[in-house]
Amino acid sequence: MHSNEQNSEPDRNQPVGLDIIIPMYNEEAVVDALMQTLLEVFSDSACRNSGIKSVHVIAVDDGSADATVPRLRAWMDRGVSMTILCLSRNFGQQNAFSAGMAHSRAQVCALMDADLQDPPALLLDMVRQWRAGQDIIYGRRMRRSAGLVKRMAYWSFYRIFNFLAEDKLPVDSGDFCLMDARALAAINSLPEVVRFPRGLRSWVGFRQAALPFDRPPRRSGSPKYTFRKLYNLAIDGFTSMSLRPLIAARIMAAVMAAGCALMLILMWGKRLLPGMLPDSNGGWTPLLLTVVLVALMAQLTGTYITGAYLSRAYIELKRRPPYIIARIFTSNDAAPDDNPQ
Ligand code: UDP
Ligand code: MG
């Protein structure tokens, strides 16, 4: 069991061990470029200058069916310090991150995508900011190289989210970040099964800073997020971070119910007054139809919102683990156990 008070204020002057957590789902096309880039960025001299005493990669294989794992193991055999967590099937990026986060033992850890859209060189800046006193440093995407529809979807997600959520999300921040063991322990201690890492990260507090960057295109391979997965991610975000949509549905239900009651009273009241009934030309029909359709729309929207919360609540209730690890490969040097939890 993790405890929030376990880790006291970290010593920011000593050289630190860094874990880099990377979820991978069928990323064989990018593994080599990724590892090459990591080796270049975290060269001996760069590490010395940044006060990084060791770098350990925690690659989480999220049920890949391609050669992702053999490619990773080849780099491990070549001496890269690495742990490969193989999940038993595809659990989704959020859960893959959670698996990696549960296995990090270094003083600081980073979360990044495999496709080099999160430039590893920025991690050095993040370590610098951590030394200057920040606890969590996250990348803020200024410009993205995605298609227009996807960019608009992302843009509106964060704005609608913050309009609706009690717990705000820093706009345009993804999962790319660096944090220390204390912040990580706090996130790991949160018990929910439906895990929205960037939301949990924002929720735990501590001193947080944004590092703006332009998001380059994926280096190679194809995007692994389908629209369905992105949509589910967005709904996971809403339901885990805010009750406001549910409250809005309740208010909407109350307003509509009152409206319908008023309409009924008017209708029957008028029926009681001869000559006030809608005429045979259907003077009232469009109005009535509008009312019925609006009420139906409100009802269905309410059902939709309640369904989204209910299904997540059901998943929480079942308490199934967010991921299952089938195999672990670890390089001989193993993860430096600087921060036993
Ligand atoms: N990913 C994963 N499981 C999934 C989908 C994606 O581990 O089910 C990983 C993927 O391998 C990559 C990261 O999540 O390292 C981001 O995926 P992608 O580049 O497709 O997302 P996008 O950049 O379009 O948001
Ligand atoms: Mg990507």
mmCIF file of C-alpha atoms and ligand atoms in Angstrom:
data_model
loop_
_atom_site.group_PDB
_atom_site.id
_atom_site.type_symbol
_atom_site.label_atom_id
_atom_site.label_comp_id
_atom_site.label_asym_id
_atom_site.label_seq_id
_atom_site.Cartn_x
_atom_site.Cartn_y
_atom_site.Cartn_z
ATOM 1 C CA MET A 1 0.000 0.000 0.000
ATOM 2 C CA HIS A 2 1.384 3.344 -0.959
ATOM 3 C CA SER A 3 1.216 6.197 1.422
ATOM 4 C CA ASN A 4 1.006 9.806 0.439
ATOM 5 C CA GLU A 5 3.251 10.896 3.245
ATOM 6 C CA GLN A 6 5.908 8.308 2.626
ATOM 7 C CA ASN A 7 8.138 10.473 0.506
ATOM 8 C CA SER A 8 9.380 13.651 2.036
ATOM 9 C CA GLU A 9 10.668 16.674 0.085
ATOM 10 C CA PRO A 10 13.181 15.236 -2.398
ATOM 11 C CA ASP A 11 16.822 16.227 -2.464
ATOM 12 C CA ARG A 12 17.088 18.185 -5.696
ATOM 13 C CA ASN A 13 20.837 18.626 -5.684
ATOM 14 C CA GLN A 14 22.016 15.032 -5.930
ATOM 15 C CA PRO A 15 22.294 13.133 -9.227
ATOM 16 C CA VAL A 16 19.053 11.245 -9.858
ATOM 17 C CA GLY A 17 17.935 8.037 -11.521
ATOM 18 C CA LEU A 18 15.361 8.545 -14.291
ATOM 19 C CA ASP A 19 12.747 6.016 -15.405
ATOM 20 C CA ILE A 20 11.169 6.604 -18.821
ATOM 21 C CA ILE A 21 7.780 4.933 -19.115
ATOM 22 C CA ILE A 22 6.672 4.258 -22.685
ATOM 23 C CA PRO A 23 3.486 2.423 -23.701
ATOM 24 C CA MET A 24 3.735 0.585 -26.995
ATOM 25 C CA TYR A 25 1.062 -1.004 -29.095
ATOM 26 C CA ASN A 26 2.351 -2.474 -32.341
ATOM 27 C CA GLU A 27 5.223 -0.007 -32.529
ATOM 28 C CA GLU A 28 7.814 -2.191 -34.299
ATOM 29 C CA ALA A 29 8.221 0.502 -36.959
ATOM 30 C CA VAL A 30 9.405 3.077 -34.454
ATOM 31 C CA VAL A 31 11.251 1.107 -31.760
ATOM 32 C CA ASP A 32 14.679 1.463 -33.340
ATOM 33 C CA ALA A 33 14.342 5.197 -34.002
ATOM 34 C CA LEU A 34 13.047 5.673 -30.469
ATOM 35 C CA MET A 35 15.894 3.810 -28.785
ATOM 36 C CA GLN A 36 18.453 5.495 -31.022
ATOM 37 C CA THR A 37 17.066 8.910 -30.097
ATOM 38 C CA LEU A 38 17.026 8.071 -26.392
ATOM 39 C CA LEU A 39 20.657 6.957 -26.530
ATOM 40 C CA GLU A 40 21.616 10.190 -28.301
ATOM 41 C CA VAL A 41 19.678 12.464 -25.972
ATOM 42 C CA PHE A 42 20.846 10.704 -22.823
ATOM 43 C CA SER A 43 24.495 10.498 -23.789
ATOM 44 C CA ASP A 44 27.000 10.227 -20.943
ATOM 45 C CA SER A 45 27.863 13.907 -21.191
ATOM 46 C CA ALA A 46 24.226 15.060 -21.336
ATOM 47 C CA CYS A 47 23.429 12.969 -18.279
ATOM 48 C CA ARG A 48 26.442 14.310 -16.426
ATOM 49 C CA ASN A 49 25.456 17.896 -17.241
ATOM 50 C CA SER A 50 21.875 17.323 -16.147
ATOM 51 C CA GLY A 51 22.761 15.396 -13.030
ATOM 52 C CA ILE A 52 21.199 12.149 -14.207
ATOM 53 C CA LYS A 53 23.081 9.165 -12.838
ATOM 54 C CA SER A 54 21.097 6.448 -14.617
ATOM 55 C CA VAL A 55 18.342 6.104 -17.199
ATOM 56 C CA HIS A 56 16.051 3.105 -17.179
ATOM 57 C CA VAL A 57 13.400 2.523 -19.848
ATOM 58 C CA ILE A 58 10.145 0.945 -18.709
ATOM 59 C CA ALA A 59 8.532 -0.184 -21.951
ATOM 60 C CA VAL A 60 4.968 -1.370 -21.563
ATOM 61 C CA ASP A 61 3.930 -3.669 -24.362
ATOM 62 C CA ASP A 62 0.180 -3.194 -24.580
ATOM 63 C CA GLY A 63 -0.622 -6.500 -26.247
ATOM 64 C CA SER A 64 1.343 -5.919 -29.461
ATOM 65 C CA ALA A 65 0.949 -8.546 -32.158
ATOM 66 C CA ASP A 66 4.005 -7.430 -34.111
ATOM 67 C CA ALA A 67 7.733 -7.503 -33.393
ATOM 68 C CA THR A 68 7.702 -4.711 -30.801
ATOM 69 C CA VAL A 69 8.941 -6.941 -27.975
ATOM 70 C CA PRO A 70 11.689 -8.781 -29.913
ATOM 71 C CA ARG A 71 12.946 -5.385 -31.153
ATOM 72 C CA LEU A 72 13.002 -4.051 -27.611
ATOM 73 C CA ARG A 73 14.777 -7.146 -26.355
ATOM 74 C CA ALA A 74 17.432 -6.709 -28.998
ATOM 75 C CA TRP A 75 18.181 -3.256 -27.533
ATOM 76 C CA MET A 76 18.200 -4.736 -24.063
ATOM 77 C CA ASP A 77 20.724 -7.349 -25.213
ATOM 78 C CA ARG A 78 22.847 -4.496 -26.560
ATOM 79 C CA GLY A 79 23.077 -3.126 -23.057
ATOM 80 C CA VAL A 80 20.196 -0.666 -22.756
ATOM 81 C CA SER A 81 18.910 -0.590 -19.202
ATOM 82 C CA MET A 82 15.304 -1.620 -19.587
ATOM 83 C CA THR A 83 12.276 -3.368 -18.148
ATOM 84 C CA ILE A 84 9.671 -4.678 -20.583
ATOM 85 C CA LEU A 85 6.253 -5.220 -19.067
ATOM 86 C CA CYS A 86 4.147 -7.323 -21.414
ATOM 87 C CA LEU A 87 0.458 -6.896 -20.729
ATOM 88 C CA SER A 88 -1.676 -9.965 -21.343
ATOM 89 C CA ARG A 89 -3.692 -8.164 -24.048
ATOM 90 C CA ASN A 90 -4.426 -4.661 -25.308
ATOM 91 C CA PHE A 91 -5.625 -2.673 -22.293
ATOM 92 C CA GLY A 92 -5.253 0.797 -23.793
ATOM 93 C CA GLN A 93 -2.633 3.475 -23.362
ATOM 94 C CA GLN A 94 -3.969 4.810 -20.068
ATOM 95 C CA ASN A 95 -3.711 1.428 -18.409
ATOM 96 C CA ALA A 96 -0.339 0.744 -19.986
ATOM 97 C CA PHE A 97 0.920 3.992 -18.439
ATOM 98 C CA SER A 98 -0.525 2.915 -15.104
ATOM 99 C CA ALA A 99 1.339 -0.410 -15.292
ATOM 100 C CA GLY A 100 4.605 1.400 -15.969
ATOM 101 C CA MET A 101 3.963 3.918 -13.204
ATOM 102 C CA ALA A 102 3.395 1.126 -10.694
ATOM 103 C CA HIS A 103 6.811 -0.295 -11.575
ATOM 104 C CA SER A 104 8.894 2.862 -11.433
ATOM 105 C CA ARG A 105 11.450 2.937 -8.618
ATOM 106 C CA ALA A 106 13.640 5.890 -9.615
ATOM 107 C CA GLN A 107 13.678 9.346 -8.040
ATOM 108 C CA VAL A 108 12.120 10.870 -11.128
ATOM 109 C CA CYS A 109 10.096 9.297 -13.890
ATOM 110 C CA ALA A 110 8.864 10.442 -17.267
ATOM 111 C CA LEU A 111 5.845 9.435 -19.314
ATOM 112 C CA MET A 112 6.043 9.622 -23.086
ATOM 113 C CA ASP A 113 4.648 8.102 -26.280
ATOM 114 C CA ALA A 114 6.708 5.724 -28.356
ATOM 115 C CA ASP A 115 6.336 7.512 -31.672
ATOM 116 C CA LEU A 116 8.647 10.437 -30.827
ATOM 117 C CA GLN A 117 5.797 12.949 -30.858
ATOM 118 C CA ASP A 118 6.966 13.743 -27.333
ATOM 119 C CA PRO A 119 10.556 14.888 -27.987
ATOM 120 C CA PRO A 120 12.844 13.110 -25.482
ATOM 121 C CA ALA A 121 15.266 16.063 -25.495
ATOM 122 C CA LEU A 122 12.636 18.049 -23.575
ATOM 123 C CA LEU A 123 13.045 15.638 -20.665
ATOM 124 C CA LEU A 124 16.389 17.295 -19.947
ATOM 125 C CA ASP A 125 14.595 20.655 -19.637
ATOM 126 C CA MET A 126 12.028 19.003 -17.419
ATOM 127 C CA VAL A 127 14.744 17.602 -15.134
ATOM 128 C CA ARG A 128 16.178 21.130 -14.948
ATOM 129 C CA GLN A 129 12.797 22.539 -13.931
ATOM 130 C CA TRP A 130 12.404 19.796 -11.353
ATOM 131 C CA ARG A 131 15.756 20.809 -9.875
ATOM 132 C CA ALA A 132 14.521 24.390 -9.765
ATOM 133 C CA GLY A 133 11.687 23.308 -7.498
ATOM 134 C CA GLN A 134 8.823 22.001 -9.633
ATOM 135 C CA ASP A 135 7.388 18.585 -8.754
ATOM 136 C CA ILE A 136 5.549 17.815 -11.981
ATOM 137 C CA ILE A 137 6.440 19.268 -15.372
ATOM 138 C CA TYR A 138 4.119 18.468 -18.266
ATOM 139 C CA GLY A 139 4.381 19.206 -21.956
ATOM 140 C CA ARG A 140 1.905 21.657 -23.342
ATOM 141 C CA ARG A 141 1.218 21.158 -27.032
ATOM 142 C CA MET A 142 1.300 24.482 -28.817
ATOM 143 C CA ARG A 143 1.111 23.347 -32.408
ATOM 144 C CA ARG A 144 0.148 19.888 -33.566
ATOM 145 C CA SER A 145 0.699 18.229 -36.855
ATOM 146 C CA ALA A 146 -2.545 16.247 -36.876
ATOM 147 C CA GLY A 147 -5.426 16.604 -39.345
ATOM 148 C CA LEU A 148 -7.871 19.498 -38.983
ATOM 149 C CA VAL A 149 -10.705 17.395 -37.542
ATOM 150 C CA LYS A 150 -8.455 15.787 -34.918
ATOM 151 C CA ARG A 151 -6.917 19.152 -34.001
ATOM 152 C CA MET A 152 -10.355 20.682 -33.598
ATOM 153 C CA ALA A 153 -11.509 17.699 -31.526
ATOM 154 C CA TYR A 154 -8.500 18.053 -29.223
ATOM 155 C CA TRP A 155 -8.882 21.810 -28.974
ATOM 156 C CA SER A 156 -12.558 21.657 -28.099
ATOM 157 C CA PHE A 157 -12.105 18.736 -25.706
ATOM 158 C CA TYR A 158 -9.916 20.709 -23.295
ATOM 159 C CA ARG A 159 -12.135 23.809 -23.494
ATOM 160 C CA ILE A 160 -15.414 21.939 -23.001
ATOM 161 C CA PHE A 161 -13.751 19.855 -20.316
ATOM 162 C CA ASN A 162 -12.678 22.858 -18.295
ATOM 163 C CA PHE A 163 -16.045 24.509 -18.780
ATOM 164 C CA LEU A 164 -17.717 21.441 -17.304
ATOM 165 C CA ALA A 165 -15.199 20.052 -14.837
ATOM 166 C CA GLU A 166 -14.738 20.929 -11.187
ATOM 167 C CA ASP A 167 -11.171 19.635 -11.422
ATOM 168 C CA LYS A 168 -9.616 21.562 -14.272
ATOM 169 C CA LEU A 169 -7.106 20.140 -16.708
ATOM 170 C CA PRO A 170 -4.277 22.316 -17.938
ATOM 171 C CA VAL A 171 -5.252 22.980 -21.559
ATOM 172 C CA ASP A 172 -3.535 21.043 -24.332
ATOM 173 C CA SER A 173 -1.495 18.957 -21.946
ATOM 174 C CA GLY A 174 -1.108 15.318 -22.823
ATOM 175 C CA ASP A 175 0.472 12.545 -20.798
ATOM 176 C CA PHE A 176 4.008 13.660 -21.661
ATOM 177 C CA CYS A 177 5.534 14.723 -18.356
ATOM 178 C CA LEU A 178 8.174 14.250 -15.724
ATOM 179 C CA MET A 179 7.487 13.913 -12.024
ATOM 180 C CA ASP A 180 9.285 12.833 -8.914
ATOM 181 C CA ALA A 181 8.679 9.754 -6.806
ATOM 182 C CA ARG A 182 6.546 11.645 -4.316
ATOM 183 C CA ALA A 183 4.057 12.816 -6.959
ATOM 184 C CA LEU A 184 4.139 9.383 -8.567
ATOM 185 C CA ALA A 185 3.365 7.679 -5.248
ATOM 186 C CA ALA A 186 0.393 10.007 -4.812
ATOM 187 C CA ILE A 187 -0.968 9.103 -8.251
ATOM 188 C CA ASN A 188 -0.305 5.393 -7.732
ATOM 189 C CA SER A 189 -2.195 5.540 -4.455
ATOM 190 C CA LEU A 190 -5.415 6.693 -6.148
ATOM 191 C CA PRO A 191 -7.659 3.646 -6.179
ATOM 192 C CA GLU A 192 -9.750 4.066 -9.301
ATOM 193 C CA VAL A 193 -9.838 1.393 -11.959
ATOM 194 C CA VAL A 194 -10.767 3.730 -14.841
ATOM 195 C CA ARG A 195 -7.540 5.689 -14.941
ATOM 196 C CA PHE A 196 -7.117 8.968 -16.795
ATOM 197 C CA PRO A 197 -3.432 9.682 -16.077
ATOM 198 C CA ARG A 198 -3.354 13.347 -17.082
ATOM 199 C CA GLY A 199 -6.428 13.970 -14.922
ATOM 200 C CA LEU A 200 -5.000 12.129 -11.924
ATOM 201 C CA ARG A 201 -1.755 14.010 -12.411
ATOM 202 C CA SER A 202 -3.524 17.328 -12.335
ATOM 203 C CA TRP A 203 -5.666 16.281 -9.370
ATOM 204 C CA VAL A 204 -2.803 15.346 -7.017
ATOM 205 C CA GLY A 205 -1.515 18.901 -7.004
ATOM 206 C CA PHE A 206 2.069 19.623 -5.902
ATOM 207 C CA ARG A 207 4.005 22.281 -7.769
ATOM 208 C CA GLN A 208 3.244 21.863 -11.448
ATOM 209 C CA ALA A 209 4.612 23.682 -14.476
ATOM 210 C CA ALA A 210 3.911 23.529 -18.199
ATOM 211 C CA LEU A 211 6.631 23.213 -20.786
ATOM 212 C CA PRO A 212 5.294 24.453 -24.146
ATOM 213 C CA PHE A 213 6.383 22.612 -27.265
ATOM 214 C CA ASP A 214 5.311 22.083 -30.866
ATOM 215 C CA ARG A 215 4.208 18.505 -31.355
ATOM 216 C CA PRO A 216 5.961 16.940 -34.328
ATOM 217 C CA PRO A 217 4.303 14.266 -36.491
ATOM 218 C CA ARG A 218 4.640 10.586 -35.609
ATOM 219 C CA ARG A 219 8.115 9.410 -36.678
ATOM 220 C CA SER A 220 6.937 6.187 -38.333
ATOM 221 C CA GLY A 221 4.226 3.565 -38.142
ATOM 222 C CA SER A 222 0.534 4.399 -37.956
ATOM 223 C CA PRO A 223 -1.479 6.072 -35.179
ATOM 224 C CA LYS A 224 -2.849 3.552 -32.698
ATOM 225 C CA TYR A 225 -5.652 5.716 -31.439
ATOM 226 C CA THR A 226 -8.847 5.155 -33.369
ATOM 227 C CA PHE A 227 -11.652 7.683 -33.079
ATOM 228 C CA ARG A 228 -13.511 5.194 -30.902
ATOM 229 C CA LYS A 229 -10.553 4.989 -28.489
ATOM 230 C CA LEU A 230 -10.189 8.776 -28.451
ATOM 231 C CA TYR A 231 -13.891 9.163 -27.797
ATOM 232 C CA ASN A 232 -13.753 6.708 -24.896
ATOM 233 C CA LEU A 233 -10.724 8.513 -23.526
ATOM 234 C CA ALA A 234 -12.638 11.792 -23.598
ATOM 235 C CA ILE A 235 -15.656 10.280 -21.811
ATOM 236 C CA ASP A 236 -13.372 8.613 -19.252
ATOM 237 C CA GLY A 237 -11.926 12.062 -18.661
ATOM 238 C CA PHE A 238 -15.300 13.712 -18.142
ATOM 239 C CA THR A 239 -16.733 11.041 -15.910
ATOM 240 C CA SER A 240 -13.625 10.665 -13.775
ATOM 241 C CA MET A 241 -13.024 14.355 -13.252
ATOM 242 C CA SER A 242 -16.453 15.916 -12.933
ATOM 243 C CA LEU A 243 -20.038 15.389 -11.831
ATOM 244 C CA ARG A 244 -21.202 18.516 -13.616
ATOM 245 C CA PRO A 245 -22.607 16.793 -16.719
ATOM 246 C CA LEU A 246 -24.680 14.662 -14.364
ATOM 247 C CA ILE A 247 -25.837 17.737 -12.465
ATOM 248 C CA ALA A 248 -26.631 19.447 -15.780
ATOM 249 C CA ALA A 249 -28.731 16.424 -16.774
ATOM 250 C CA ARG A 250 -30.644 16.694 -13.512
ATOM 251 C CA ILE A 251 -31.297 20.397 -13.982
ATOM 252 C CA MET A 252 -32.353 19.754 -17.552
ATOM 253 C CA ALA A 253 -34.733 17.013 -16.366
ATOM 254 C CA ALA A 254 -36.255 19.338 -13.783
ATOM 255 C CA VAL A 255 -36.710 22.201 -16.258
ATOM 256 C CA MET A 256 -38.250 19.903 -18.851
ATOM 257 C CA ALA A 257 -40.545 18.267 -16.321
ATOM 258 C CA ALA A 258 -41.752 21.688 -15.159
ATOM 259 C CA GLY A 259 -42.207 22.773 -18.796
ATOM 260 C CA CYS A 260 -44.225 19.660 -19.581
ATOM 261 C CA ALA A 261 -46.395 20.140 -16.517
ATOM 262 C CA LEU A 262 -47.094 23.736 -17.525
ATOM 263 C CA MET A 263 -47.973 22.621 -21.024
ATOM 264 C CA LEU A 264 -50.377 20.009 -19.673
ATOM 265 C CA ILE A 265 -52.050 22.545 -17.435
ATOM 266 C CA LEU A 266 -52.421 24.988 -20.308
ATOM 267 C CA MET A 267 -53.768 22.329 -22.640
ATOM 268 C CA TRP A 268 -56.315 20.957 -20.237
ATOM 269 C CA GLY A 269 -57.150 24.360 -18.898
ATOM 270 C CA LYS A 270 -57.955 25.501 -22.358
ATOM 271 C CA ARG A 271 -59.924 22.361 -23.082
ATOM 272 C CA LEU A 272 -62.078 23.385 -20.175
ATOM 273 C CA LEU A 273 -62.684 26.718 -21.841
ATOM 274 C CA PRO A 274 -64.832 26.139 -24.910
ATOM 275 C CA GLY A 275 -63.520 27.706 -28.080
ATOM 276 C CA MET A 276 -59.921 27.702 -26.866
ATOM 277 C CA LEU A 277 -58.985 24.262 -28.187
ATOM 278 C CA PRO A 278 -56.535 24.008 -31.077
ATOM 279 C CA ASP A 279 -58.435 24.393 -34.296
ATOM 280 C CA SER A 280 -58.851 21.694 -36.901
ATOM 281 C CA ASN A 281 -56.226 23.322 -39.104
ATOM 282 C CA GLY A 282 -53.725 22.048 -36.583
ATOM 283 C CA GLY A 283 -52.710 25.405 -35.200
ATOM 284 C CA TRP A 284 -51.139 23.688 -32.231
ATOM 285 C CA THR A 285 -49.606 20.684 -33.898
ATOM 286 C CA PRO A 286 -46.178 22.159 -34.747
ATOM 287 C CA LEU A 287 -45.935 23.636 -31.295
ATOM 288 C CA LEU A 288 -46.903 20.383 -29.644
ATOM 289 C CA LEU A 289 -44.546 18.392 -31.818
ATOM 290 C CA THR A 290 -41.714 20.774 -30.953
ATOM 291 C CA VAL A 291 -42.411 20.387 -27.272
ATOM 292 C CA VAL A 292 -42.581 16.605 -27.519
ATOM 293 C CA LEU A 293 -39.357 16.389 -29.518
ATOM 294 C CA VAL A 294 -37.464 18.767 -27.248
ATOM 295 C CA ALA A 295 -38.623 16.796 -24.220
ATOM 296 C CA LEU A 296 -37.580 13.550 -25.887
ATOM 297 C CA MET A 297 -34.179 14.987 -26.786
ATOM 298 C CA ALA A 298 -33.634 16.148 -23.238
ATOM 299 C CA GLN A 299 -34.661 12.756 -21.946
ATOM 300 C CA LEU A 300 -32.352 10.872 -24.281
ATOM 301 C CA THR A 301 -29.452 13.213 -23.540
ATOM 302 C CA GLY A 302 -30.075 12.594 -19.861
ATOM 303 C CA THR A 303 -30.121 8.844 -20.412
ATOM 304 C CA TYR A 304 -26.888 9.097 -22.402
ATOM 305 C CA ILE A 305 -25.120 11.076 -19.682
ATOM 306 C CA THR A 306 -26.389 8.818 -16.916
ATOM 307 C CA GLY A 307 -25.346 5.786 -18.966
ATOM 308 C CA ALA A 308 -21.793 7.108 -19.334
ATOM 309 C CA TYR A 309 -21.460 7.525 -15.566
ATOM 310 C CA LEU A 310 -23.268 4.324 -14.744
ATOM 311 C CA SER A 311 -21.081 2.193 -16.980
ATOM 312 C CA ARG A 312 -17.924 3.649 -15.426
ATOM 313 C CA ALA A 313 -19.354 3.241 -11.947
ATOM 314 C CA TYR A 314 -20.087 -0.372 -12.816
ATOM 315 C CA ILE A 315 -16.493 -0.926 -13.890
ATOM 316 C CA GLU A 316 -15.289 0.634 -10.629
ATOM 317 C CA LEU A 317 -17.661 -1.581 -8.685
ATOM 318 C CA LYS A 318 -16.331 -4.753 -10.265
ATOM 319 C CA ARG A 319 -12.824 -3.758 -9.174
ATOM 320 C CA ARG A 320 -11.077 -5.646 -11.899
ATOM 321 C CA PRO A 321 -7.434 -4.596 -12.215
ATOM 322 C CA PRO A 322 -6.796 -2.009 -14.955
ATOM 323 C CA TYR A 323 -4.211 -4.321 -16.548
ATOM 324 C CA ILE A 324 -2.677 -7.778 -16.236
ATOM 325 C CA ILE A 325 1.007 -8.382 -16.740
ATOM 326 C CA ALA A 326 1.800 -11.595 -18.584
ATOM 327 C CA ARG A 327 5.617 -11.408 -18.681
ATOM 328 C CA ILE A 328 8.412 -9.164 -17.517
ATOM 329 C CA PHE A 329 11.854 -8.899 -19.070
ATOM 330 C CA THR A 330 14.480 -6.950 -17.195
ATOM 331 C CA SER A 331 18.047 -6.136 -18.144
ATOM 332 C CA ASN A 332 20.770 -7.407 -15.815
ATOM 333 C CA ASP A 333 21.382 -4.038 -14.227
ATOM 334 C CA ALA A 334 17.657 -4.110 -13.307
ATOM 335 C CA ALA A 335 15.701 -1.067 -12.279
ATOM 336 C CA PRO A 336 17.749 0.853 -9.745
ATOM 337 C CA ASP A 337 15.770 0.540 -6.556
ATOM 338 C CA ASP A 338 16.449 4.054 -5.383
ATOM 339 C CA ASN A 339 12.962 4.563 -4.186
ATOM 340 C CA PRO A 340 11.577 1.385 -2.694
ATOM 341 C CA GLN A 341 7.831 1.884 -2.278
HETATM 342 N N1 UDP B 1 -0.856 3.017 -27.316
HETATM 343 C C1 UDP B 1 -0.999 1.953 -26.430
HETATM 344 N N2 UDP B 1 -2.153 1.246 -26.444
HETATM 345 C C2 UDP B 1 -3.200 1.559 -27.274
HETATM 346 C C3 UDP B 1 -3.060 2.673 -28.138
HETATM 347 C C4 UDP B 1 -1.885 3.391 -28.124
HETATM 348 O O1 UDP B 1 -0.089 1.652 -25.674
HETATM 349 O O2 UDP B 1 -4.210 0.870 -27.241
HETATM 350 C C5 UDP B 1 0.405 3.776 -27.305
HETATM 351 C C6 UDP B 1 1.081 3.896 -28.655
HETATM 352 O O3 UDP B 1 1.897 2.770 -28.928
HETATM 353 C C7 UDP B 1 1.867 5.179 -28.502
HETATM 354 C C8 UDP B 1 0.987 6.016 -27.590
HETATM 355 O O4 UDP B 1 0.100 5.096 -26.949
HETATM 356 O O5 UDP B 1 3.107 4.960 -27.849
HETATM 357 C C9 UDP B 1 0.193 7.052 -28.353
HETATM 358 O O6 UDP B 1 -0.502 6.458 -29.415
HETATM 359 P P1 UDP B 1 -0.706 7.199 -30.804
HETATM 360 O O7 UDP B 1 0.578 7.755 -31.286
HETATM 361 O O8 UDP B 1 -1.420 6.304 -31.714
HETATM 362 O O9 UDP B 1 -1.680 8.352 -30.340
HETATM 363 P P2 UDP B 1 -1.806 9.855 -30.870
HETATM 364 O O10 UDP B 1 -0.433 10.394 -31.054
HETATM 365 O O11 UDP B 1 -2.566 9.759 -32.138
HETATM 366 O O12 UDP B 1 -2.544 10.527 -29.776
HETATM 367 MG MG MG B 2 1.231 9.606 -31.531
#
